[in-house]
Amino acid sequence: MGTYTLYGAEISYYSGKARAYLRYKEIPFEEVASGRNEYRDVILPRVGWPVIPILVTPDDETLQDTSDIIDHLETVFPEAPVFPEGPRQRSVALLLEVYGDEWLKLPAMHYRWNHNTDWIIPQFGALSAPDADAATQREIGEKTCKPFRGSLPVLGVDATTIPAIEASYEALLGELDAHFAEHEFLFGSRPSIGDYGLIGPLYAHQYHDPASGALMERLAPRVVAWVKRMMDPKPKAGTFLPRDEVPATLLPVIERMLREQRPVLDATVAALGDWAAANPGASEVPRAIGMHGFALGAAEGTPVRGERAIFPFEQWMWQRPWDHFQGLDADAQQSVRDLLGRVGAPDWLDATIPCRLTRRDFKLVRA
């Protein structure tokens, strides 16, 4: 068995997801902090665009995107799988992977770039140029951070939406804290793919960044304990709850996803169908296909409305729970519908997807 190489960064949203998984599965790996040399010499030649993490296998194969990385490694290292077998647990785990990977970017990016700015800028500079002096690192960090800071309005983070983003995030911390008072992980004593979806934002941006880390320590100490379990796991330990149980303590989290993210996902699927009809000859899918509205804060008070870009990649992630559900037999599908009916959405995974997506050569394309 050879050693894998993870090109990532401690401050990277998705690197934390991959790192936590590799540690839990006891997969031999070394992590390389990805500065400008690694981007120039490794990442761009292998992937074609600047992105972390990537995983290079012992056979020199390149894997990119944490969901693809985990899917691949589950076939190579099947012991202690992170995908529950039960249809309800796996459906919810995959939904929460979508939630963590795609929707929790709003609070993660807001807190990083509006509450941790002075700390994170030199961190980016040190990552890009580890041998430079502090002043040079600060200067490099300012340049490197511009695209990330500039993406906030595109994500829907602005002066209008920030109060609702903070209120929703703090309420989510409370919901997760109540759950982790009773369970080590989402579905028992073993981490699931849903846990790995949540650890991306909740580690790198929200726990690791100092201001938001202090907030998490104050509001949700049990979430902090979960973060530590995820990042320093007992390898291959634990079990999922018996009888395909989805704990009642998770229902508020699912309801939050339903209120906030489902309308965005539904609108994204519809918009992508319209884009495909208007561009019948196009194969590669743009990173964004226009703008649409969204709402936050219904549970915390008067809903706040904002506008954000339509990201087709979010549909690709949504296809993961959808595909799992569509592959179930009739009885298992009904079991999932009954569970989702408890949060008022029995038909959530019965949707139609007019334009399916896949990934080819690390790019999103029409299937």
Short mmCIF file of C-alpha atoms in Angstrom, two decimals:
data_model
loop_
_atom_site.label_atom_id
_atom_site.label_comp_id
_atom_site.label_asym_id
_atom_site.label_seq_id
_atom_site.Cartn_x
_atom_site.Cartn_y
_atom_site.Cartn_z
CA MET A 1 0.00 0.00 0.00
CA GLY A 2 1.48 3.32 -1.05
CA THR A 3 1.09 6.82 0.33
CA TYR A 4 -1.40 9.36 -0.97
CA THR A 5 -0.52 13.04 -1.25
CA LEU A 6 -3.10 15.64 -0.26
CA TYR A 7 -2.45 19.10 -1.66
CA GLY A 8 -4.45 21.36 0.61
CA ALA A 9 -4.22 23.94 3.36
CA GLU A 10 -5.20 24.24 7.00
CA ILE A 11 -7.30 27.31 6.16
CA SER A 12 -9.08 25.61 3.23
CA TYR A 13 -12.80 24.80 3.54
CA TYR A 14 -12.70 21.51 1.67
CA SER A 15 -9.22 20.40 2.73
CA GLY A 16 -10.58 19.88 6.23
CA LYS A 17 -13.26 17.56 4.86
CA ALA A 18 -10.72 15.42 3.01
CA ARG A 19 -8.19 15.45 5.87
CA ALA A 20 -10.73 14.33 8.47
CA TYR A 21 -11.85 11.46 6.22
CA LEU A 22 -8.30 10.27 5.48
CA ARG A 23 -7.48 10.26 9.18
CA TYR A 24 -10.61 8.32 10.16
CA LYS A 25 -10.03 5.67 7.51
CA GLU A 26 -6.31 5.37 8.41
CA ILE A 27 -5.35 5.93 4.80
CA PRO A 28 -1.61 6.61 4.57
CA PHE A 29 -1.14 10.16 3.32
CA GLU A 30 1.05 13.18 3.54
CA GLU A 31 -0.31 16.69 3.25
CA VAL A 32 1.49 19.35 1.26
CA ALA A 33 0.63 22.96 2.03
CA SER A 34 -0.31 24.43 -1.33
CA GLY A 35 1.43 27.71 -2.03
CA ARG A 36 2.15 29.33 -5.37
CA ASN A 37 4.85 26.76 -6.23
CA GLU A 38 2.45 23.85 -5.72
CA TYR A 39 -0.21 25.56 -7.81
CA ARG A 40 2.29 26.22 -10.61
CA ASP A 41 4.09 22.89 -10.57
CA VAL A 42 1.41 20.39 -9.54
CA ILE A 43 -2.18 21.62 -9.38
CA LEU A 44 -2.48 23.58 -12.62
CA PRO A 45 -0.70 20.94 -14.74
CA ARG A 46 -2.85 18.16 -13.28
CA VAL A 47 -6.24 19.86 -12.99
CA GLY A 48 -6.10 22.83 -15.34
CA TRP A 49 -7.40 25.41 -12.90
CA PRO A 50 -6.43 26.57 -9.39
CA VAL A 51 -8.26 24.52 -6.78
CA ILE A 52 -7.55 22.65 -3.55
CA PRO A 53 -7.64 20.07 -2.28
CA ILE A 54 -6.47 17.54 -4.81
CA LEU A 55 -5.38 14.02 -3.93
CA VAL A 56 -2.64 12.22 -5.84
CA THR A 57 -2.83 8.45 -5.49
CA PRO A 58 0.14 6.08 -5.17
CA ASP A 59 -0.48 5.24 -8.86
CA ASP A 60 -0.15 8.94 -9.75
CA GLU A 61 -3.87 9.36 -10.43
CA THR A 62 -5.31 12.80 -9.64
CA LEU A 63 -8.58 13.12 -7.73
CA GLN A 64 -10.30 16.48 -7.34
CA ASP A 65 -13.44 17.44 -5.42
CA THR A 66 -13.90 15.98 -1.97
CA SER A 67 -17.07 14.07 -2.85
CA ASP A 68 -15.29 12.32 -5.72
CA ILE A 69 -12.26 11.73 -3.49
CA ILE A 70 -14.35 10.08 -0.78
CA ASP A 71 -16.43 8.06 -3.27
CA HIS A 72 -13.24 6.69 -4.83
CA LEU A 73 -11.52 5.90 -1.55
CA GLU A 74 -14.59 4.11 -0.17
CA THR A 75 -14.14 1.51 -2.93
CA VAL A 76 -10.43 1.09 -2.13
CA PHE A 77 -10.80 1.17 1.66
CA PRO A 78 -14.27 -0.32 2.34
CA GLU A 79 -13.77 -1.03 6.05
CA ALA A 80 -15.84 1.23 8.34
CA PRO A 81 -17.84 2.85 5.51
CA VAL A 82 -18.99 6.43 5.99
CA PHE A 83 -22.14 5.88 3.91
CA PRO A 84 -24.88 4.36 6.10
CA GLU A 85 -26.63 1.35 4.61
CA GLY A 86 -30.14 2.33 5.74
CA PRO A 87 -32.11 4.35 3.16
CA ARG A 88 -33.21 7.03 5.64
CA GLN A 89 -29.81 7.56 7.24
CA ARG A 90 -28.01 7.60 3.89
CA SER A 91 -30.55 9.98 2.35
CA VAL A 92 -30.25 12.45 5.22
CA ALA A 93 -26.46 12.09 5.34
CA LEU A 94 -26.22 12.95 1.64
CA LEU A 95 -28.61 15.87 2.08
CA LEU A 96 -26.48 17.24 4.90
CA GLU A 97 -23.37 16.84 2.76
CA VAL A 98 -25.04 19.16 0.24
CA TYR A 99 -25.98 21.54 3.05
CA GLY A 100 -22.47 21.72 4.47
CA ASP A 101 -20.62 21.77 1.16
CA GLU A 102 -22.80 24.35 -0.55
CA TRP A 103 -25.10 26.32 1.76
CA LEU A 104 -22.92 26.83 4.81
CA LYS A 105 -20.55 28.72 2.54
CA LEU A 106 -22.68 31.79 3.31
CA PRO A 107 -21.89 32.00 7.03
CA ALA A 108 -18.40 30.57 6.53
CA MET A 109 -17.42 33.21 4.00
CA HIS A 110 -19.15 35.98 5.91
CA TYR A 111 -17.44 35.25 9.21
CA ARG A 112 -14.04 34.76 7.60
CA TRP A 113 -14.04 37.93 5.55
CA ASN A 114 -16.03 40.21 7.86
CA HIS A 115 -14.91 39.03 11.32
CA ASN A 116 -11.48 37.46 10.79
CA THR A 117 -10.03 39.64 8.04
CA ASP A 118 -6.92 40.92 9.80
CA TRP A 119 -5.99 37.39 10.84
CA ILE A 120 -6.68 35.56 7.60
CA ILE A 121 -4.90 37.91 5.17
CA PRO A 122 -1.38 37.16 6.49
CA GLN A 123 -2.31 33.47 6.67
CA PHE A 124 -2.94 33.49 2.93
CA GLY A 125 0.33 35.36 2.40
CA ALA A 126 2.29 32.85 4.48
CA LEU A 127 0.73 29.97 2.55
CA SER A 128 1.65 31.52 -0.80
CA ALA A 129 5.15 32.62 0.21
CA PRO A 130 6.26 30.79 3.36
CA ASP A 131 9.82 32.12 3.19
CA ALA A 132 8.88 35.80 2.77
CA ASP A 133 9.02 38.35 5.57
CA ALA A 134 5.84 39.40 7.37
CA ALA A 135 5.37 42.62 5.39
CA THR A 136 5.70 40.80 2.08
CA GLN A 137 3.36 38.07 3.22
CA ARG A 138 0.80 40.71 4.16
CA GLU A 139 1.11 42.31 0.73
CA ILE A 140 0.80 38.96 -1.05
CA GLY A 141 -2.13 38.03 1.19
CA GLU A 142 -4.00 41.21 0.26
CA LYS A 143 -3.70 40.31 -3.44
CA THR A 144 -4.49 36.63 -2.97
CA CYS A 145 -7.57 37.36 -0.87
CA LYS A 146 -9.23 39.79 -3.27
CA PRO A 147 -11.13 37.12 -5.26
CA PHE A 148 -12.42 35.50 -2.08
CA ARG A 149 -13.53 38.76 -0.49
CA GLY A 150 -15.00 39.88 -3.79
CA SER A 151 -17.15 36.75 -4.04
CA LEU A 152 -19.33 37.66 -1.04
CA PRO A 153 -22.03 39.56 -3.02
CA VAL A 154 -22.16 36.76 -5.59
CA LEU A 155 -22.84 34.29 -2.79
CA GLY A 156 -25.57 36.55 -1.40
CA VAL A 157 -23.61 38.02 1.52
CA ASP A 158 -24.22 41.76 1.80
CA ALA A 159 -25.32 44.40 4.28
CA THR A 160 -28.96 43.37 3.90
CA THR A 161 -28.50 39.64 4.40
CA ILE A 162 -25.69 39.57 6.98
CA PRO A 163 -27.95 39.93 10.07
CA ALA A 164 -30.08 37.01 8.88
CA ILE A 165 -27.00 34.94 8.01
CA GLU A 166 -25.66 35.45 11.53
CA ALA A 167 -29.00 34.73 13.19
CA SER A 168 -29.46 31.54 11.16
CA TYR A 169 -25.92 30.35 11.81
CA GLU A 170 -26.15 30.95 15.55
CA ALA A 171 -29.48 29.11 15.64
CA LEU A 172 -27.91 26.23 13.70
CA LEU A 173 -25.11 26.05 16.25
CA GLY A 174 -27.73 25.69 18.95
CA GLU A 175 -29.51 22.91 17.06
CA LEU A 176 -26.28 21.01 16.45
CA ASP A 177 -25.18 21.52 20.05
CA ALA A 178 -28.41 19.92 21.25
CA HIS A 179 -27.86 16.98 18.90
CA PHE A 180 -24.25 16.42 19.93
CA ALA A 181 -25.33 16.42 23.56
CA GLU A 182 -26.85 13.01 22.77
CA HIS A 183 -24.76 11.62 19.91
CA GLU A 184 -21.06 11.66 19.03
CA PHE A 185 -21.79 12.14 15.34
CA LEU A 186 -24.87 12.69 13.20
CA PHE A 187 -26.04 9.07 13.24
CA GLY A 188 -24.36 7.49 16.23
CA SER A 189 -20.74 6.80 17.12
CA ARG A 190 -19.37 6.67 13.55
CA PRO A 191 -18.94 9.70 11.26
CA SER A 192 -21.01 9.70 8.08
CA ILE A 193 -20.71 11.51 4.76
CA GLY A 194 -23.02 14.10 6.32
CA ASP A 195 -20.51 14.76 9.09
CA TYR A 196 -17.83 15.26 6.45
CA GLY A 197 -20.02 17.75 4.62
CA LEU A 198 -20.46 19.79 7.79
CA ILE A 199 -16.83 19.66 8.92
CA GLY A 200 -15.61 21.68 5.93
CA PRO A 201 -17.16 24.99 6.99
CA LEU A 202 -17.36 24.25 10.69
CA TYR A 203 -13.65 23.50 10.99
CA ALA A 204 -11.59 25.64 8.63
CA HIS A 205 -13.66 28.83 8.72
CA GLN A 206 -15.73 28.65 11.88
CA TYR A 207 -13.58 26.81 14.42
CA HIS A 208 -10.07 27.49 13.15
CA ASP A 209 -10.51 31.23 12.48
CA PRO A 210 -10.10 32.96 15.86
CA ALA A 211 -13.12 35.29 16.09
CA SER A 212 -15.62 32.73 14.83
CA GLY A 213 -13.86 30.02 16.85
CA ALA A 214 -14.44 32.05 20.01
CA LEU A 215 -18.11 32.39 19.04
CA MET A 216 -18.42 28.62 18.59
CA GLU A 217 -16.73 27.99 21.94
CA ARG A 218 -19.19 30.35 23.64
CA LEU A 219 -22.41 29.23 21.93
CA ALA A 220 -21.84 25.58 21.13
CA PRO A 221 -19.19 23.77 23.18
CA ARG A 222 -20.54 20.39 22.11
CA VAL A 223 -20.08 21.35 18.46
CA VAL A 224 -16.50 22.22 19.35
CA ALA A 225 -16.11 18.75 20.87
CA TRP A 226 -17.52 17.22 17.67
CA VAL A 227 -15.07 19.23 15.55
CA LYS A 228 -12.21 17.88 17.66
CA ARG A 229 -13.52 14.31 17.31
CA MET A 230 -13.73 14.75 13.55
CA MET A 231 -10.24 16.18 13.16
CA ASP A 232 -8.60 13.78 15.63
CA PRO A 233 -10.73 10.67 15.18
CA LYS A 234 -10.58 7.19 16.59
CA PRO A 235 -9.76 5.41 13.32
CA LYS A 236 -12.43 3.11 11.91
CA ALA A 237 -14.32 3.15 15.20
CA GLY A 238 -18.02 3.36 15.97
CA THR A 239 -21.34 2.28 14.52
CA PHE A 240 -24.41 3.87 13.03
CA LEU A 241 -27.62 3.81 15.03
CA PRO A 242 -29.64 0.59 14.61
CA ARG A 243 -32.90 0.27 12.68
CA ASP A 244 -31.96 3.09 10.31
CA GLU A 245 -32.82 5.65 13.00
CA VAL A 246 -32.53 9.33 12.18
CA PRO A 247 -32.46 11.04 15.59
CA ALA A 248 -35.23 13.52 16.34
CA THR A 249 -32.50 15.97 17.33
CA LEU A 250 -31.53 16.24 13.65
CA LEU A 251 -34.99 17.25 12.47
CA PRO A 252 -34.49 20.98 13.25
CA VAL A 253 -31.32 20.95 11.14
CA ILE A 254 -33.12 19.25 8.25
CA GLU A 255 -35.98 21.74 8.58
CA ARG A 256 -33.48 24.62 8.38
CA MET A 257 -32.00 23.19 5.20
CA LEU A 258 -35.51 22.72 3.84
CA ARG A 259 -36.48 26.34 4.52
CA GLU A 260 -33.29 27.98 3.34
CA GLN A 261 -31.59 25.81 0.75
CA ARG A 262 -34.35 23.79 -0.87
CA PRO A 263 -35.86 26.79 -2.72
CA VAL A 264 -32.40 27.63 -4.05
CA LEU A 265 -31.80 24.05 -5.17
CA ASP A 266 -35.22 23.84 -6.82
CA ALA A 267 -34.65 27.13 -8.62
CA THR A 268 -31.17 26.02 -9.70
CA VAL A 269 -32.51 22.81 -11.24
CA ALA A 270 -35.16 24.79 -13.11
CA ALA A 271 -32.73 27.47 -14.27
CA LEU A 272 -30.28 24.87 -15.51
CA GLY A 273 -33.06 23.20 -17.47
CA ASP A 274 -33.84 26.57 -19.09
CA TRP A 275 -30.15 27.15 -19.82
CA ALA A 276 -29.85 23.73 -21.46
CA ALA A 277 -32.91 24.36 -23.63
CA ALA A 278 -31.47 27.72 -24.72
CA ASN A 279 -27.99 26.25 -25.38
CA PRO A 280 -28.63 22.86 -26.99
CA GLY A 281 -25.12 22.57 -28.42
CA ALA A 282 -23.24 23.47 -25.25
CA SER A 283 -21.47 20.75 -23.31
CA GLU A 284 -19.37 22.47 -20.65
CA VAL A 285 -21.52 24.25 -18.08
CA PRO A 286 -20.62 27.77 -16.89
CA ARG A 287 -19.75 28.27 -13.26
CA ALA A 288 -22.78 30.57 -12.89
CA ILE A 289 -25.84 31.06 -15.07
CA GLY A 290 -27.38 34.29 -13.86
CA MET A 291 -28.85 35.49 -10.56
CA HIS A 292 -31.87 34.58 -8.48
CA GLY A 293 -33.45 35.51 -5.17
CA PHE A 294 -33.33 33.67 -1.86
CA ALA A 295 -34.68 34.17 1.66
CA LEU A 296 -33.22 33.68 5.13
CA GLY A 297 -34.44 34.02 8.67
CA ALA A 298 -38.02 32.72 8.57
CA ALA A 299 -37.51 30.83 11.83
CA GLU A 300 -35.72 33.71 13.54
CA GLY A 301 -38.12 36.49 12.56
CA THR A 302 -39.15 38.35 9.43
CA PRO A 303 -37.56 36.71 6.37
CA VAL A 304 -34.78 38.69 4.72
CA ARG A 305 -34.49 38.49 0.96
CA GLY A 306 -31.31 38.66 -1.04
CA GLU A 307 -29.93 37.83 -4.45
CA ARG A 308 -27.14 35.45 -5.39
CA ALA A 309 -25.65 33.73 -8.42
CA ILE A 310 -27.11 30.48 -9.72
CA PHE A 311 -24.38 27.85 -9.36
CA PRO A 312 -24.89 24.68 -11.44
CA PHE A 313 -22.38 22.82 -9.25
CA GLU A 314 -24.99 22.88 -6.48
CA GLN A 315 -27.23 20.74 -8.68
CA TRP A 316 -24.39 18.27 -9.21
CA MET A 317 -24.16 17.92 -5.44
CA TRP A 318 -27.96 17.67 -5.17
CA GLN A 319 -27.91 14.75 -7.63
CA ARG A 320 -26.10 12.65 -5.01
CA PRO A 321 -29.06 12.25 -2.60
CA TRP A 322 -31.46 12.30 -5.56
CA ASP A 323 -29.65 9.42 -7.30
CA HIS A 324 -29.53 7.41 -4.09
CA PHE A 325 -33.27 7.86 -3.58
CA GLN A 326 -34.13 7.04 -7.18
CA GLY A 327 -32.18 3.79 -6.90
CA LEU A 328 -34.17 2.54 -3.89
CA ASP A 329 -37.00 0.04 -4.11
CA ALA A 330 -40.56 1.21 -3.52
CA ASP A 331 -40.65 0.29 0.18
CA ALA A 332 -37.36 2.03 0.93
CA GLN A 333 -38.46 5.12 -0.98
CA GLN A 334 -41.64 5.26 1.06
CA SER A 335 -39.62 4.96 4.27
CA VAL A 336 -37.60 8.02 3.21
CA ARG A 337 -40.78 9.90 2.24
CA ASP A 338 -42.27 9.13 5.66
CA LEU A 339 -39.18 10.53 7.36
CA LEU A 340 -39.10 13.67 5.23
CA GLY A 341 -42.81 14.07 5.81
CA ARG A 342 -41.94 14.78 9.45
CA VAL A 343 -40.33 18.03 8.26
CA GLY A 344 -43.12 18.76 5.78
CA ALA A 345 -41.32 17.64 2.62
CA PRO A 346 -42.31 14.06 1.72
CA ASP A 347 -41.76 14.75 -1.99
CA TRP A 348 -38.33 16.36 -1.55
CA LEU A 349 -36.46 13.67 -3.51
CA ASP A 350 -39.20 12.98 -6.06
CA ALA A 351 -38.19 15.97 -8.17
CA THR A 352 -37.51 15.87 -11.91
CA ILE A 353 -34.07 16.93 -13.15
CA PRO A 354 -34.34 18.13 -16.76
CA CYS A 355 -30.59 18.59 -17.35
CA ARG A 356 -28.33 16.14 -15.54
CA LEU A 357 -24.73 17.05 -14.89
CA THR A 358 -21.53 15.07 -14.62
CA ARG A 359 -17.85 15.89 -14.23
CA ARG A 360 -15.31 15.20 -16.94
CA ASP A 361 -11.65 16.21 -16.79
CA PHE A 362 -12.41 18.10 -13.56
CA LYS A 363 -15.06 20.23 -15.27
CA LEU A 364 -18.84 20.27 -15.01
CA VAL A 365 -20.55 19.11 -18.21
CA ARG A 366 -23.97 17.97 -19.34
CA ALA A 367 -24.47 14.27 -18.82
#
